[in-house]
Each structure stands twice: as structure tokens, then as C-alpha cells.
């Protein structure tokens, strides 16, 4: 996957005298001068090398390492391939794995069932050109500019057992971040707080792009507002819907910062991303094992990235 | 204003008439709902600001749900104990070169993709865009190893490695963020009229001039939007700095907060002053360049 584009990019540099079969709009490419060809090669090659070296090759290496027993210290030629042993170890003898999968799925479910529809609902309300709409919008997407790590700290002021606002107001004595039976919900609320604003923004942009004549036609036909939305507007926003779906899946898969600042993803806050990190930077450097976990993340995300790319590329071609 | 119609100023500065609506009970309810939600959304941030302005002694004695004990001392203490000055500088060292480099490299690729109709362009676009969406942790293991293997001369990094150096963080941020910018910029450049290039070529402009002197000036709005967005993203970046840095002194400010929590014990007033200090640059950018920020986020999502 990673070296393929390199080869093709090289081949693409001499201009393949592009005449098109679809009408005469696109003109025949003029022959490019030698300097032009060098410039184009560099313009593509330098960034491509960077992305290949720092993103695609490491991704590939992760997949390869997941089949080895490397401890991260010995020389590379002493690596033994152990087949799928790391994967079976992950599933069978690694206690945090099952909770982590459950937490990731729970995260996805909450973002998808609660935060995303709420963001969409707010976008629909704000699309009505209300007075003061600017204020509402600003308030709602303010959290989007904060980092998730910072959000962890800000919410600690509400969640802290001894100094937190929630316990002070309700006279309760719950350690919202520390108690392993509630902390995953606490961080998900903080995460949703940010996600809602982002989704609202995406849908607000999507709603502005909907052809107004569609709504007028629906209104003439006597359709109610909610019926118009679900039967006419929502289906028209299909590309945005798919983007939101992918953003939500990838966000929940990549969730990391919040649980890491709370307790490094332990004690009730296990997530796949935190487990990978623990296995590499932590005390035990189990490379093959950590890579198997990382490969699982990679495969899941690639499925959704492909869906995303197929959608936006189709959009672009239209 | 002599006209009676209410007007609304759109983004490009033209006034368009808006129908004046009556305030029906349903609309009042809607406003009430939105006000409640908006205030609830601002509340955690407002609470952090409020907490940061009160003395620990007062809140310890009277509880946080009280009134009084106003002071700026937390900011002074937080700034000094946490050496925020140094960490802010670290963030600048990483963010400024990373954003400039990202925009430059991404615009190069985007230009080639938008300017020429080669089949390879679609693959290129896919390679860059997908890279931006991969989970960082999936690359961590080989990258971590790579960074500890690549030597740098001592004047570039006192660890003499890519690991634990500003260069490493700049490179990884550029590699990761390029994809998003390529995607947005190539869409933007595709919308520019092709006649421009015809005219430029008649004048004998090289490909580089077509990029630098024809395309780039026209992309200013998109570049501004992306710059705003990338500054906040790279400034907020937490993961790479946490795992690819070792020396506490070199941490950018977002990641340094995690180390600071230990120093602050359970003094939430100090923690909140620290949080507000870290948030200030992004909040300032956000309020000053709100239009760019929002447009940047939505540029990537829709064709608008």
C-alpha cells in the first residue's frame, strides 16, 4: 500500500498528453519544459515522501510487527515470526482487552445515539435564522476549540470528589473520575459536550447547501416541518450524513486524550488506544503484542476511511 | 438606514432582507430552549474561569458554592510554578513552523492535483486524505522506534535524536495534517477558472510561477481558514508530544498540563488558572478569526 503511489507518481511525471474522450472542454496538455517537470516532481515527491515515511510505512510496519515476538530491544534480524499468536494472546490472556472493546463500542454508541442526533437537532433549530442565532452558535461550538486534554481538566472541576461542583451541589460523595463503575460515563459526557458542537457545525453547513426549492415544494404539498426534514432534507444531505458517520466512528476509535489525562486509561477507562500506548511507552515494552492491538484499530478505521473516501470522491466528480 | 426592512449582513458583506417574524409562543419556547442549552454549554468554561479567580483558602473554608475570595494570585502562582512562559514558547517553536510547512507542502500537492488531469491524482488525493484519518496509536510503535534511531546533530537536538526534539514533533504534525489541507486546497483550486493557466502559459509562465503567483494569491481565503484551524489543532495536539517527548522542559503547553497536575496537588483553583492560561491562545484566535475557523471546519465537509 505504501510504496505503490511512489512508483506511480514517478511514472506520472512525464505528461501523458491528455486528450479526453469526454468533449473538448479539457484541452490538450502543452508539453512541459524540463524545469517544469522537475518542479512538479518535487512538489509531489517531497510531501509524498514525508507522508509515506511518517504515516504509511509505520502503519505497514505495525501490521508486520504484529506477527512477531519482538521486545523492542534486540536487533531486527533476530525477530521471530510467531504467526497469529499475538492476536490470540490479546483475545485470550489480556484482561483489559474485552473491557476496552466494550468501552470503545459504548463510546461510539453514546456519540452516535445521543451526541450526533442532538447536534443535528440544534443545527436544524439554528438554521431557522433566529435572532441571536450567532450567540447560540458561538456558545455551542466554543468547546470545539479546546483540546480534549484540556477538556479533561475543565470537567475535573465539576467531577472532583472533594472539590467538584456536582458533589457540592447534590451533597453526593462520588469520585466521578476515579470510581471505575462511573468514570467512563463521566468522560463520555465531557467528550459529547465537544462532539455536539462539531456535529452541529457540519450539519449547519450541510443545511445551508440544501436547495430551498425542495422545501418550498414540500410546503406546497402540505408536508409538516418534521416530515419535510425526514423525507426531503435529510436524504438530500446524504454526503454530510456519511461524513458525520465516519467522523463519529473515527473519533470514538481515536478517543485517547481524555482517558489519558484522567488516569492513563486504567481502572475503568480502558480504551484500545490507551492499551496500545501503555504497551509501548509504559514499563513493559511488548512490541508485537501492542502492534496486534494497533493493527486491530488500523483495520477498523481503514474500513471507514474507505467509505469516506468513496463518498467524497464521488461528490467531487459530480 | 432609511428602509424599514430588517437586513442581515452575510459573510461577503452584502445586506439581504430578512422577513420580520412575530414572536409566537412556539418561538419563545424555542428561544428559551436554545438559551438554556447555550448557557449549559458555556457553563463548564465559565466555572473554570470563576474558580481560577478565587483563593484556595476561601473556597476550602466556604466550599466552592459560595461567593467571595476574589484574587488573581492563582494566575501568578500557576504561571511561575508551571513555567508557562517556557512551555508557551515550546508551543510556538512547534506550531509556527509546522503550520507553515503543512500549508506549503499541502498546497504544492493540491496544485498538481487540481492543475493537471492525471489519473494518478485520485490515488494521490486518497493517500494524503486517508493518512490524516488513521488512528495515531496505530503508527506509534514503529514511529517511536524510528525516532529513537534517527540521529540529529547536537545543535539541532540536545538529545541527538529525532526523539525528544522539536524537529520530530514538527515533522510528525506536518505529515499528519498535510492530508486534510491537501483535500481542502485541491477542492478549492479545482474551482478556479482554468483560463487563468491558459493566460499564464501564453505569457510564458513556468509551472512554479503558475503555482506561486497565480494560484496561491487566489487561495488566500482558504489558506487563512486552514491556517486558523491548523494553529488550533497543532497547538492542542496532545498525543505525539506526550509519547515522543521525554524532557519535561521541552513539552508544548498542552501536554505540559498533564505533568503539572502533580505539582498542583488538589488545588483546583490553580489547576483551573492553568487551564485558562492554556486555553487563552485558542480562545483569542477563535474570537478574532471566528469566521475563518468555522469556514475551515466546513470547507472540509462540504463543497461550499
Coordinates of C-alpha atoms in Angstrom, one line a residue:
Chain A
X1 CA 0.0 0.0 0.0
X2 CA 2.7 2.4 0.9
X3 CA 5.3 2.2 -1.9
X4 CA 2.8 1.8 -4.7
X5 CA 1.9 5.5 -5.0
X6 CA 5.6 6.4 -5.1
X7 CA 6.2 4.4 -8.2
X8 CA 3.1 5.7 -9.9
X9 CA 3.9 9.3 -9.1
X10 CA 7.2 8.9 -10.8
X11 CA 5.6 7.5 -13.8
X12 CA 3.0 10.3 -13.8
X13 CA 5.5 13.0 -14.2
X14 CA 6.2 12.8 -18.0
X15 CA 2.9 14.3 -19.3
X16 CA 0.7 11.6 -20.8
X17 CA -0.6 14.0 -23.5
X18 CA -4.0 14.2 -22.0
X19 CA -6.7 14.2 -24.7
X20 CA -10.0 13.4 -23.3
X21 CA -12.9 11.4 -24.7
X22 CA -15.5 13.5 -22.9
X23 CA -16.0 16.6 -25.0
X24 CA -13.5 19.3 -25.9
X25 CA -13.5 21.2 -22.7
X26 CA -10.3 19.9 -21.4
X27 CA -7.5 21.0 -23.6
X28 CA -4.5 19.0 -24.7
X29 CA -1.7 19.5 -22.2
X30 CA 1.1 21.5 -23.6
X31 CA 4.4 19.8 -23.4
X32 CA 6.1 20.8 -20.2
X33 CA 9.6 22.0 -20.1
X34 CA 12.3 20.1 -18.4
X35 CA 12.3 22.5 -15.4
X36 CA 8.6 22.3 -15.1
X37 CA 8.8 18.5 -14.9
X38 CA 11.5 18.7 -12.2
X39 CA 9.4 21.2 -10.3
X40 CA 6.2 19.1 -10.5
X41 CA 8.1 16.0 -9.4
X42 CA 9.5 17.8 -6.3
X43 CA 6.1 19.4 -5.5
X44 CA 4.6 16.0 -5.3
X45 CA 7.5 13.9 -4.2
X46 CA 8.7 15.8 -1.1
X47 CA 5.3 15.8 0.7
X48 CA 4.7 12.2 -0.5
X49 CA 7.9 11.0 1.0
X50 CA 7.1 12.7 4.3
X51 CA 3.6 11.2 4.5
X52 CA 5.0 7.8 3.4
X53 CA 7.9 7.8 5.8
X54 CA 5.9 9.0 8.8
X55 CA 2.4 7.6 8.3
X56 CA 2.1 4.8 5.7
X57 CA 5.4 2.9 6.3
X58 CA 4.9 2.9 10.1
X59 CA 1.3 1.7 9.5
X60 CA 2.6 -1.1 7.4
X61 CA 5.4 -1.9 9.9
X62 CA 2.8 -2.1 12.6
X63 CA 1.0 -4.8 10.7
X64 CA 4.3 -6.7 10.1
X65 CA 5.4 -6.4 13.7
X66 CA 2.1 -7.7 15.0
X67 CA 3.2 -11.1 13.7
X68 CA 6.5 -11.1 15.6
X69 CA 7.7 -11.5 19.2
X70 CA 9.9 -8.5 19.1
X71 CA 10.6 -6.9 22.5
X72 CA 11.8 -3.6 21.0
X73 CA 15.4 -4.0 22.1
X74 CA 17.1 -6.8 20.1
X75 CA 18.4 -6.2 16.6
X76 CA 15.8 -6.5 13.8
X77 CA 17.3 -9.7 12.3
X78 CA 16.6 -11.6 15.5
X79 CA 12.9 -11.1 15.2
X80 CA 10.9 -14.3 15.1
X81 CA 7.6 -14.6 13.4
X82 CA 5.0 -16.1 15.6
X83 CA 2.0 -16.1 13.3
X84 CA -1.2 -15.1 14.9
X85 CA -0.1 -15.8 18.5
X86 CA -0.2 -12.1 19.5
X87 CA -3.8 -11.9 18.3
X88 CA -4.8 -15.0 20.3
X89 CA -2.9 -13.6 23.3
X90 CA -4.7 -10.3 23.0
X91 CA -8.1 -12.0 22.9
X92 CA -7.5 -14.8 25.4
X93 CA -5.0 -13.8 28.1
X94 CA -5.1 -10.0 28.2
X95 CA -7.7 -8.9 30.8
X96 CA -8.1 -5.2 29.7
X97 CA -8.9 -6.2 26.1
X98 CA -12.6 -7.1 26.5
X99 CA -13.4 -4.0 28.6
X100 CA -11.5 -1.8 26.2
X101 CA -13.6 -3.1 23.2
X102 CA -16.7 -2.6 25.3
X103 CA -15.7 0.9 26.2
X104 CA -14.9 1.8 22.6
X105 CA -18.3 0.5 21.5
X106 CA -20.0 2.3 24.3
X107 CA -18.2 5.5 23.3
X108 CA -19.4 5.0 19.7
X109 CA -22.9 4.3 20.8
X110 CA -23.2 7.4 23.0
X111 CA -21.7 9.7 20.4
X112 CA -23.8 8.2 17.7
X113 CA -27.2 7.8 19.5
X114 CA -27.0 10.9 21.8
X115 CA -24.5 13.5 20.8
X116 CA -24.8 13.3 17.0
X117 CA -28.6 13.5 16.8
X118 CA -28.6 16.3 19.4
X119 CA -26.0 18.2 17.3
X120 CA -28.2 17.7 14.2
X121 CA -31.3 18.8 16.1
X122 CA -29.6 22.0 17.2
X123 CA -28.4 22.7 13.7
X124 CA -32.0 22.4 12.4
X125 CA -33.2 24.8 15.1
X126 CA -30.4 27.3 14.3
X127 CA -31.0 27.1 10.6
X128 CA -34.2 29.0 11.1
X129 CA -32.5 32.4 11.0
X130 CA -33.4 33.2 14.6
X131 CA -32.5 36.4 16.2
X132 CA -29.5 35.8 18.4
X133 CA -28.5 32.7 16.4
X134 CA -24.9 33.9 16.4
X135 CA -24.8 33.8 20.2
X136 CA -26.2 30.3 20.3
X137 CA -23.8 29.0 17.7
X138 CA -20.8 30.5 19.3
X139 CA -21.7 29.1 22.7
X140 CA -22.2 25.6 21.2
X141 CA -19.0 25.3 19.3
X142 CA -16.8 27.0 21.8
X143 CA -15.7 23.6 23.2
X144 CA -14.5 22.6 19.7
X145 CA -11.5 25.0 20.0
X146 CA -10.4 23.4 23.3
X147 CA -8.1 20.4 23.3
X148 CA -9.6 17.2 24.7
X149 CA -6.8 17.0 27.2
X150 CA -7.8 20.5 28.4
X151 CA -11.4 19.4 28.5
X152 CA -10.4 16.7 30.9
X153 CA -9.1 19.3 33.3
X154 CA -12.0 21.6 32.9
X155 CA -14.5 18.9 33.7
X156 CA -12.5 17.8 36.7
X157 CA -13.7 21.0 38.3
X158 CA -17.2 19.6 38.2
X159 CA -16.3 16.0 38.8
X160 CA -13.7 16.1 41.6
X161 CA -14.8 14.2 44.7
X162 CA -13.8 16.8 47.3
X163 CA -13.8 20.0 45.4
X164 CA -16.1 19.3 42.5
X165 CA -19.3 21.2 41.8
X166 CA -21.5 18.2 41.3
X167 CA -20.9 16.7 44.7
X168 CA -21.1 20.1 46.4
X169 CA -24.5 20.9 44.9
X170 CA -26.0 17.4 45.3
X171 CA -24.3 16.5 48.6
X172 CA -23.1 13.3 47.0
X173 CA -19.7 11.7 47.5
X174 CA -18.9 10.1 44.2
X175 CA -15.4 10.2 42.7
X176 CA -16.6 10.7 39.2
X177 CA -13.2 10.3 37.6
X178 CA -11.9 7.7 40.0
X179 CA -14.7 5.3 40.5
X180 CA -14.3 2.6 37.9
X181 CA -18.1 2.0 37.6
X182 CA -19.0 5.6 36.7
X183 CA -15.9 7.2 35.2
X184 CA -16.4 6.0 31.7
X185 CA -19.8 7.8 31.6
X186 CA -18.2 10.9 33.1
X187 CA -15.6 11.2 30.4
X188 CA -18.1 10.4 27.7
X189 CA -20.3 13.3 28.8
X190 CA -17.2 15.6 28.5
X191 CA -16.4 14.1 25.1
X192 CA -20.0 14.5 23.9
X193 CA -20.0 18.1 25.1
X194 CA -17.4 18.8 22.4
X195 CA -18.8 16.5 19.8
X196 CA -22.2 18.1 19.7
X197 CA -20.8 21.5 18.7
X198 CA -18.7 19.9 15.9
X199 CA -21.6 17.9 14.5
X200 CA -23.9 21.0 14.7
X201 CA -21.4 22.9 12.7
X202 CA -21.2 20.3 10.0
X203 CA -24.9 20.0 9.7
X204 CA -25.4 23.7 9.7
X205 CA -23.1 23.9 6.6
X206 CA -25.0 21.0 5.1
X207 CA -28.4 22.6 5.7
X208 CA -27.3 25.8 4.0
X209 CA -26.4 23.8 0.9
X210 CA -29.9 22.2 0.6
X211 CA -31.8 23.7 -2.4
X212 CA -34.5 25.9 -0.9
X213 CA -36.9 25.0 -3.7
X214 CA -37.1 21.5 -2.3
X215 CA -38.5 22.8 0.9
X216 CA -40.9 25.1 -0.8
X217 CA -42.2 22.2 -3.0
X218 CA -42.7 20.1 0.2
X219 CA -44.5 23.0 1.9
X220 CA -46.8 23.5 -1.1
X221 CA -47.6 19.8 -0.9
X222 CA -48.7 20.4 2.7
X223 CA -45.9 18.4 4.4
X224 CA -45.3 19.2 8.0
X225 CA -42.0 20.6 9.1
X226 CA -40.7 17.3 10.6
X227 CA -42.0 15.3 7.7
X228 CA -40.2 17.7 5.3
X229 CA -37.0 17.2 7.2
X230 CA -37.0 13.5 7.4
X231 CA -38.4 12.8 3.9
X232 CA -36.8 15.6 1.9
X233 CA -34.0 17.4 3.6
X234 CA -32.3 14.6 5.5
X235 CA -32.0 12.3 2.4
X236 CA -30.6 15.1 0.3
X237 CA -27.8 15.6 2.9
X238 CA -26.5 12.1 2.3
X239 CA -22.9 13.1 1.7
X240 CA -22.9 15.1 5.0
X241 CA -24.5 12.2 6.8
X242 CA -21.8 9.8 5.6
X243 CA -19.1 12.2 6.6
X244 CA -20.7 12.7 10.1
X245 CA -20.9 8.9 10.4
X246 CA -17.3 8.4 9.6
X247 CA -16.1 11.3 11.7
X248 CA -18.1 9.9 14.7
X249 CA -16.7 6.3 14.2
X250 CA -13.1 7.6 13.8
X251 CA -13.4 10.0 16.7
X252 CA -14.7 7.2 19.0
X253 CA -11.9 4.9 17.8
X254 CA -9.2 7.5 18.3
X255 CA -10.5 8.7 21.7
X256 CA -7.4 8.9 23.8
X257 CA -6.5 12.3 25.3
X258 CA -9.4 12.4 27.8
X259 CA -8.8 9.0 29.4
X260 CA -5.1 9.5 29.4
X261 CA -5.2 12.7 31.4
X262 CA -7.6 11.2 33.8
X263 CA -5.7 8.1 34.8
X264 CA -3.7 6.9 31.8
X265 CA -6.6 4.7 30.6
X266 CA -6.6 2.4 33.6
X267 CA -9.2 1.5 36.3
X268 CA -12.4 1.6 34.3
X269 CA -11.2 3.8 31.5
X270 CA -9.6 1.2 29.2
X271 CA -9.7 2.1 25.5
X272 CA -7.8 0.3 22.7
X273 CA -5.8 3.5 22.0
X274 CA -4.7 3.7 25.6
X275 CA -3.7 0.0 25.7
X276 CA -1.5 0.4 22.7
X277 CA 0.2 3.4 24.3
X278 CA 0.6 1.5 27.6
X279 CA 2.3 -1.4 25.8
X280 CA 4.9 0.8 24.2
X281 CA 5.7 3.8 26.4
X282 CA 4.9 2.0 29.7
X283 CA 7.1 -0.1 31.7
X284 CA 6.6 -3.3 29.7
X285 CA 7.6 -2.8 26.1
X286 CA 5.7 -5.6 24.3
X287 CA 6.1 -4.5 20.7
X288 CA 4.5 -7.5 18.9
X289 CA 1.6 -7.6 21.3
X290 CA 1.0 -3.8 21.2
X291 CA 1.2 -4.0 17.4
X292 CA -1.6 -6.6 17.3
X293 CA -3.8 -4.2 19.2
X294 CA -2.8 -1.3 16.9
X295 CA -3.5 -3.4 13.8
X296 CA -7.0 -4.1 15.0
X297 CA -7.5 -0.3 15.3
X298 CA -6.0 0.2 11.9
X299 CA -8.2 -2.3 10.1
X300 CA -11.4 -1.0 11.7
X301 CA -10.5 2.6 10.8
X302 CA -9.5 1.7 7.2
X303 CA -12.9 0.3 6.6
X304 CA -14.5 3.6 7.4
X305 CA -11.8 5.7 5.8
X306 CA -12.6 3.8 2.5
X307 CA -16.3 4.6 2.9
X308 CA -15.4 8.2 3.5
X309 CA -13.1 8.5 0.5
X310 CA -15.5 6.8 -1.8
X311 CA -18.2 9.3 -0.7
X312 CA -16.1 12.5 -1.1
X313 CA -14.5 11.4 -4.3
X314 CA -17.9 10.7 -5.8
X315 CA -19.0 14.1 -4.6
X316 CA -16.0 15.8 -6.2
X317 CA -16.6 14.1 -9.5
X318 CA -20.2 15.4 -9.8
Chain B
X1 CA -30.8 53.2 7.3
X2 CA -33.9 54.6 5.7
X3 CA -35.5 51.4 4.7
X4 CA -37.9 49.7 7.0
X5 CA -36.9 46.2 6.2
X6 CA -34.6 44.3 8.6
X7 CA -31.4 43.3 6.9
X8 CA -28.9 40.7 7.7
X9 CA -25.2 41.0 6.7
X10 CA -23.9 37.9 5.0
X11 CA -20.4 36.7 5.1
X12 CA -19.3 38.6 1.9
X13 CA -20.7 41.8 3.3
X14 CA -23.9 42.2 1.3
X15 CA -27.1 43.0 3.1
X16 CA -30.0 40.8 2.4
X17 CA -33.6 41.4 3.6
X18 CA -34.9 39.1 6.3
X19 CA -38.6 38.6 6.9
X20 CA -39.5 40.0 10.3
X21 CA -41.2 37.3 12.2
X22 CA -43.7 37.6 15.0
X23 CA -42.8 36.2 18.4
X24 CA -45.3 33.4 18.8
X25 CA -45.4 31.2 21.9
X26 CA -43.7 28.4 19.9
X27 CA -40.8 30.7 19.0
X28 CA -40.5 31.9 22.6
X29 CA -40.2 28.3 23.7
X30 CA -37.6 27.7 21.0
X31 CA -35.6 30.7 22.2
X32 CA -35.9 29.5 25.8
X33 CA -34.7 26.1 24.9
X34 CA -31.7 27.5 23.0
X35 CA -30.8 29.9 25.8
X36 CA -30.8 27.0 28.3
X37 CA -28.7 24.8 26.1
X38 CA -26.2 27.6 25.3
X39 CA -25.8 28.5 28.9
X40 CA -25.3 24.9 29.8
X41 CA -22.7 24.6 27.2
X42 CA -20.8 27.7 28.3
X43 CA -21.1 26.7 32.0
X44 CA -18.0 24.4 32.4
X45 CA -15.8 27.0 30.8
X46 CA -17.3 29.8 32.9
X47 CA -16.9 27.7 36.0
X48 CA -13.3 27.2 35.3
X49 CA -12.7 30.9 34.9
X50 CA -14.7 31.6 38.1
X51 CA -12.7 29.0 40.1
X52 CA -9.4 30.3 38.8
X53 CA -10.3 33.8 40.2
X54 CA -10.8 32.7 43.8
X55 CA -8.3 32.0 46.5
X56 CA -7.8 28.4 47.7
X57 CA -8.2 29.4 51.4
X58 CA -11.6 30.9 50.8
X59 CA -13.0 28.0 48.8
X60 CA -11.5 25.5 51.2
X61 CA -13.2 27.2 54.1
X62 CA -16.6 28.0 52.5
X63 CA -16.8 25.4 49.7
X64 CA -16.9 26.1 46.0
X65 CA -20.5 27.0 46.0
X66 CA -20.0 30.3 47.8
X67 CA -19.2 33.9 46.9
X68 CA -16.0 35.8 47.5
X69 CA -12.3 35.3 47.9
X70 CA -11.6 37.0 44.6
X71 CA -7.9 37.1 43.6
X72 CA -5.5 37.0 40.7
X73 CA -2.9 35.1 42.7
X74 CA -3.7 31.8 41.1
X75 CA -2.6 33.1 37.8
X76 CA 0.6 34.4 39.2
X77 CA 1.4 31.2 41.0
X78 CA 0.4 29.0 38.1
X79 CA 2.5 31.0 35.7
X80 CA 5.5 30.8 38.0
X81 CA 5.2 27.2 39.3
X82 CA 4.4 25.8 35.9
X83 CA 6.8 27.9 33.9
X84 CA 4.1 28.6 31.4
X85 CA 6.3 31.1 29.6
X86 CA 8.7 28.4 28.6
X87 CA 6.0 26.0 27.6
X88 CA 4.2 28.6 25.5
X89 CA 7.5 29.2 23.7
X90 CA 7.8 25.5 23.1
X91 CA 4.4 25.5 21.6
X92 CA 5.4 28.4 19.3
X93 CA 8.5 26.6 18.2
X94 CA 6.5 23.6 17.2
X95 CA 3.2 25.2 15.9
X96 CA 4.5 28.0 13.7
X97 CA 7.0 26.0 11.6
X98 CA 4.6 23.1 11.4
X99 CA 1.6 25.1 10.2
X100 CA 3.7 27.0 7.6
X101 CA 5.3 23.8 6.3
X102 CA 2.0 22.0 6.2
X103 CA 0.3 24.7 4.2
X104 CA 3.3 25.0 1.8
X105 CA 3.7 21.3 1.1
X106 CA -0.1 20.6 1.0
X107 CA -0.6 23.5 -1.4
X108 CA 2.1 22.1 -3.7
X109 CA 0.4 18.7 -3.9
X110 CA -3.1 20.2 -4.2
X111 CA -1.9 22.4 -7.0
X112 CA -0.6 19.5 -9.0
X113 CA -3.8 17.5 -8.3
X114 CA -6.0 20.4 -9.3
X115 CA -4.0 21.7 -12.3
X116 CA -3.4 18.5 -14.2
X117 CA -5.9 15.9 -15.2
X118 CA -3.9 12.8 -14.5
X119 CA -5.4 9.5 -13.3
X120 CA -2.8 9.3 -10.6
X121 CA -4.3 12.4 -8.9
X122 CA -7.1 10.4 -7.4
X123 CA -4.7 8.0 -5.9
X124 CA -2.6 10.8 -4.5
X125 CA -5.6 12.5 -3.0
X126 CA -6.6 9.2 -1.4
X127 CA -3.1 8.6 0.0
X128 CA -3.0 12.0 1.7
X129 CA -6.5 12.2 2.9
X130 CA -6.5 8.7 4.4
X131 CA -3.3 9.4 6.2
X132 CA -5.0 12.2 8.1
X133 CA -7.7 9.8 9.3
X134 CA -5.6 6.9 10.6
X135 CA -5.6 6.5 14.4
X136 CA -2.2 7.8 15.7
X137 CA -1.8 4.9 18.0
X138 CA -1.7 2.5 15.1
X139 CA 1.6 4.2 13.9
X140 CA 3.1 4.7 17.3
X141 CA 5.2 1.6 17.7
X142 CA 7.4 1.8 14.5
X143 CA 7.5 5.6 14.8
X144 CA 8.6 5.5 18.4
X145 CA 11.4 3.1 17.4
X146 CA 12.3 5.2 14.2
X147 CA 12.5 8.4 16.3
X148 CA 14.9 6.8 18.8
X149 CA 17.1 5.5 15.9
X150 CA 17.4 8.7 13.7
X151 CA 20.4 10.8 14.9
X152 CA 20.4 14.6 14.7
X153 CA 23.4 16.8 15.2
X154 CA 23.7 18.3 18.6
X155 CA 23.0 21.8 17.6
X156 CA 19.6 20.6 16.3
X157 CA 18.6 18.5 19.3
X158 CA 20.3 18.1 22.6
X159 CA 19.0 14.5 22.7
X160 CA 20.9 14.0 19.5
X161 CA 17.9 12.0 18.3
X162 CA 14.7 12.8 16.5
X163 CA 13.1 11.5 19.6
X164 CA 12.6 14.2 22.2
X165 CA 13.3 17.0 19.8
X166 CA 11.2 19.8 18.3
X167 CA 12.1 18.7 14.8
X168 CA 10.5 15.3 15.4
X169 CA 7.2 16.9 16.6
X170 CA 7.2 19.3 13.7
X171 CA 7.7 16.6 11.1
X172 CA 5.0 14.2 12.5
X173 CA 2.5 17.1 12.8
X174 CA 3.2 18.1 9.2
X175 CA 2.9 14.5 7.9
X176 CA -0.3 14.0 9.7
X177 CA -2.0 17.3 8.9
X178 CA -1.0 17.5 5.3
X179 CA -3.8 15.2 4.3
X180 CA -6.6 17.5 5.5
X181 CA -5.1 20.6 3.8
X182 CA -4.4 18.7 0.5
X183 CA -8.0 17.7 0.5
X184 CA -9.4 21.2 1.2
X185 CA -7.0 23.1 -1.0
X186 CA -7.3 20.8 -4.1
X187 CA -11.1 21.2 -3.9
X188 CA -10.7 24.9 -3.7
X189 CA -8.2 25.1 -6.5
X190 CA -10.3 22.9 -8.8
X191 CA -13.0 25.6 -8.6
X192 CA -10.6 28.3 -10.0
X193 CA -11.1 29.1 -13.7
X194 CA -8.8 27.1 -15.9
X195 CA -8.4 30.1 -18.3
X196 CA -6.1 31.6 -15.8
X197 CA -3.5 29.0 -16.6
X198 CA -4.0 29.3 -20.3
X199 CA -3.3 33.0 -20.0
X200 CA -0.4 32.4 -17.7
X201 CA 1.1 29.9 -20.2
X202 CA 0.6 32.3 -23.1
X203 CA 2.7 34.8 -21.1
X204 CA 5.3 32.1 -20.7
X205 CA 4.9 31.4 -17.0
X206 CA 6.5 28.3 -15.7
X207 CA 4.6 25.8 -13.6
X208 CA 6.2 27.2 -10.5
X209 CA 5.0 30.8 -11.4
X210 CA 1.6 29.4 -12.1
X211 CA 1.6 28.0 -8.6
X212 CA 3.2 30.8 -6.7
X213 CA 2.0 33.9 -8.5
X214 CA -1.3 32.8 -9.9
X215 CA -2.9 30.1 -7.8
X216 CA -1.6 30.9 -4.3
X217 CA -2.8 34.5 -4.2
X218 CA -6.3 33.4 -5.2
X219 CA -6.3 30.8 -2.4
X220 CA -5.8 33.3 0.3
X221 CA -9.3 32.8 1.9
X222 CA -8.8 29.0 2.0
X223 CA -5.3 29.4 3.3
X224 CA -6.4 31.8 6.0
X225 CA -9.2 29.4 7.1
X226 CA -6.8 26.4 7.1
X227 CA -4.1 28.3 9.0
X228 CA -6.5 29.3 11.7
X229 CA -7.7 25.7 12.1
X230 CA -4.2 24.1 11.9
X231 CA -2.8 26.5 14.5
X232 CA -5.5 25.4 17.0
X233 CA -5.1 21.8 16.1
X234 CA -1.4 21.6 16.3
X235 CA -1.4 23.8 19.4
X236 CA -3.9 21.4 21.0
X237 CA -2.1 18.3 19.9
X238 CA -1.5 16.1 22.9
X239 CA -0.7 12.6 21.9
X240 CA 2.5 12.9 19.9
X241 CA 4.1 15.3 22.3
X242 CA 3.3 13.0 25.2
X243 CA 4.8 9.9 23.6
X244 CA 7.6 11.4 21.5
X245 CA 9.0 13.8 24.1
X246 CA 10.8 12.9 27.3
X247 CA 12.3 16.1 28.7
X248 CA 9.6 17.9 30.7
X249 CA 11.2 21.3 29.8
X250 CA 10.5 20.8 26.1
X251 CA 6.9 19.9 26.3
X252 CA 4.5 22.2 24.5
X253 CA 2.0 23.8 26.8
X254 CA -1.0 21.4 26.1
X255 CA 1.0 18.3 27.1
X256 CA 2.8 20.0 29.9
X257 CA -0.5 20.4 31.8
X258 CA -0.6 16.7 32.5
X259 CA 2.8 16.9 34.3
X260 CA 1.7 20.0 36.1
X261 CA -1.3 18.4 37.7
X262 CA 1.0 16.5 40.1
X263 CA 2.6 19.8 41.2
X264 CA -0.7 21.4 41.8
X265 CA -1.8 18.6 44.2
X266 CA -5.5 19.0 44.7
X267 CA -5.6 22.8 44.4
X268 CA -8.3 23.1 41.8
X269 CA -8.1 26.8 41.8
X270 CA -4.6 26.5 40.5
X271 CA -5.5 23.8 38.0
X272 CA -8.2 26.0 36.6
X273 CA -5.9 29.0 36.3
X274 CA -3.5 26.8 34.4
X275 CA -6.3 25.5 32.2
X276 CA -7.5 29.0 31.4
X277 CA -3.9 30.1 30.6
X278 CA -3.6 27.2 28.2
X279 CA -6.9 27.9 26.6
X280 CA -6.4 31.7 26.1
X281 CA -4.4 31.5 22.8
X282 CA -7.0 29.3 21.2
X283 CA -9.9 31.3 22.5
X284 CA -8.3 34.6 21.3
X285 CA -7.8 33.0 17.8
X286 CA -11.3 31.7 17.9
X287 CA -13.0 35.0 18.8
X288 CA -10.8 37.1 16.4
X289 CA -10.9 34.7 13.5
X290 CA -14.2 33.0 14.1
X291 CA -15.3 33.3 10.5
X292 CA -12.1 31.7 9.3
X293 CA -12.3 29.0 11.9
X294 CA -15.8 27.9 11.1
X295 CA -15.3 28.1 7.4
X296 CA -12.2 25.9 7.7
X297 CA -14.1 23.2 9.5
X298 CA -16.9 23.2 7.0
X299 CA -14.6 23.6 3.9
X300 CA -13.5 20.0 4.5
X301 CA -17.0 18.7 4.8
X302 CA -19.0 20.3 2.0
X303 CA -18.3 21.7 -1.3
X304 CA -19.2 25.2 -0.1

